[in-house]
Amino acid sequence: MAPSDVTTCLVVDDEPRLRRVLVRLLEGDGFTCREAGSGVEALRHLEQEPVPLVISDLRMPEMDGVSLLREIIRRWPDTAVLMVTAVAEVESAVACLQLGALDYLAKPFHLDEVRARVTQALDKRRLIIENKSYQLHLEDRVQVQARRIEELFLEGVHALVHALEAKDPYTRGHSMRVANYATGIARELGLDEETINTIELGAELHDLGKIGVSEVVLRKAGKLSDAEYLHVMEHPAIGARILGPLLRDMPTAIAIVRSHHERLDGRGLPDGLMGDAIPVEVRVVSVADAFDAMTSERPYRPGLPVARALQELEQMKGGQFDPSAVAAFRRAFSEVTALPIPTPEPHPLRLPVRVLDAGRAFD
Ligand SMILES: [Fe+2]
């Protein structure tokens, strides 16, 4: 009996007598059969109504079985094709299998053998289709899992950021503004979209390590002692340590967190990196961070006027800051009267991080 989901078969042979033999056999087994006397006619049938099973002779006028097979595999890949060959044509039959035919039937037909080969070919077809569908759903499942992992990651980072905001609410908004300045600089420098996204993420997270800094020191209104300053300046290394396991695949984002207080002249912290040893992504965020730290109000001083902060950037370029990043900042935010920018709304899909810099490094 034909499987319940497969009832139609197209028999292609230029000899009507041989076609009838197969058709009678298949109809006896529950198939509905269509007949075609050539490859061209077979294609016309398939265009009108694709069928799950085609049994085709190899040698036919107009279009031979191989050409028909190629066309079917290309246009109806889920169709099972069985080739009919003479015993002497085993080599051609094997070539058909390589092209994608599921099996071949040798003439003269032995009915039981035809039945067995047809059943086997249809089983094979079903497995192939199931496998394809499994692969497709597997990809969907992997995507769903990847999205979930990303969500969990964001939730984890949010929890850390909220903890920091609770600890240091005075500086709320800094990281969002730094991310905005940094992406503006990065665009002006012509960096690619992936790099810009990394810079945005790194900028949003750059001060996360302040979660490990004493609240008393963070909120201190007066000048910090040397020991207190060094304690605050542990935040880049702490941040990189916290985020390391979460951002394993994003070493540049980690570098931004760890190195945003490095200086071109090697006098920065925590590693004293110099010049090109500081990645461009980090140099971009350093300029953005410094500008926002200078123009923000602090517990111990009002924010610097924009003109004064720009002057500082100009004076410190080459020593502390990358001159091209400073120049890109000036170009990207040339509307000085619009500076400093207000805290932008967090992008719904980005990390709405509100981590702030106490700005001591620039005092
Ligand atoms: Fe910082």
PDB file of C-alpha atoms and ligand atoms in Angstrom, residues 174 206-207 210 235-236 260-261 289 357, ligand 1:
ATOM      1  CA  HIS A 174      27.341  59.625  32.911  1.00  0.00           C
ATOM      2  CA  HIS A 206      33.256  51.418  31.633  1.00  0.00           C
ATOM      3  CA  ASP A 207      32.778  52.431  35.266  1.00  0.00           C
ATOM      4  CA  LYS A 210      32.960  51.348  40.984  1.00  0.00           C
ATOM      5  CA  HIS A 235      37.637  50.490  39.418  1.00  0.00           C
ATOM      6  CA  PRO A 236      38.868  49.766  35.855  1.00  0.00           C
ATOM      7  CA  HIS A 260      39.771  53.818  29.953  1.00  0.00           C
ATOM      8  CA  HIS A 261      42.099  55.658  32.370  1.00  0.00           C
ATOM      9  CA  ASP A 289      34.690  59.985  29.435  1.00  0.00           C
ATOM     10  CA  ASP A 357      32.529  58.551  36.785  1.00  0.00           C
TER      11      ASP A 357
HETATM   12 FE    FE B   1      36.326  55.602  35.152  1.00  0.00          FE
END
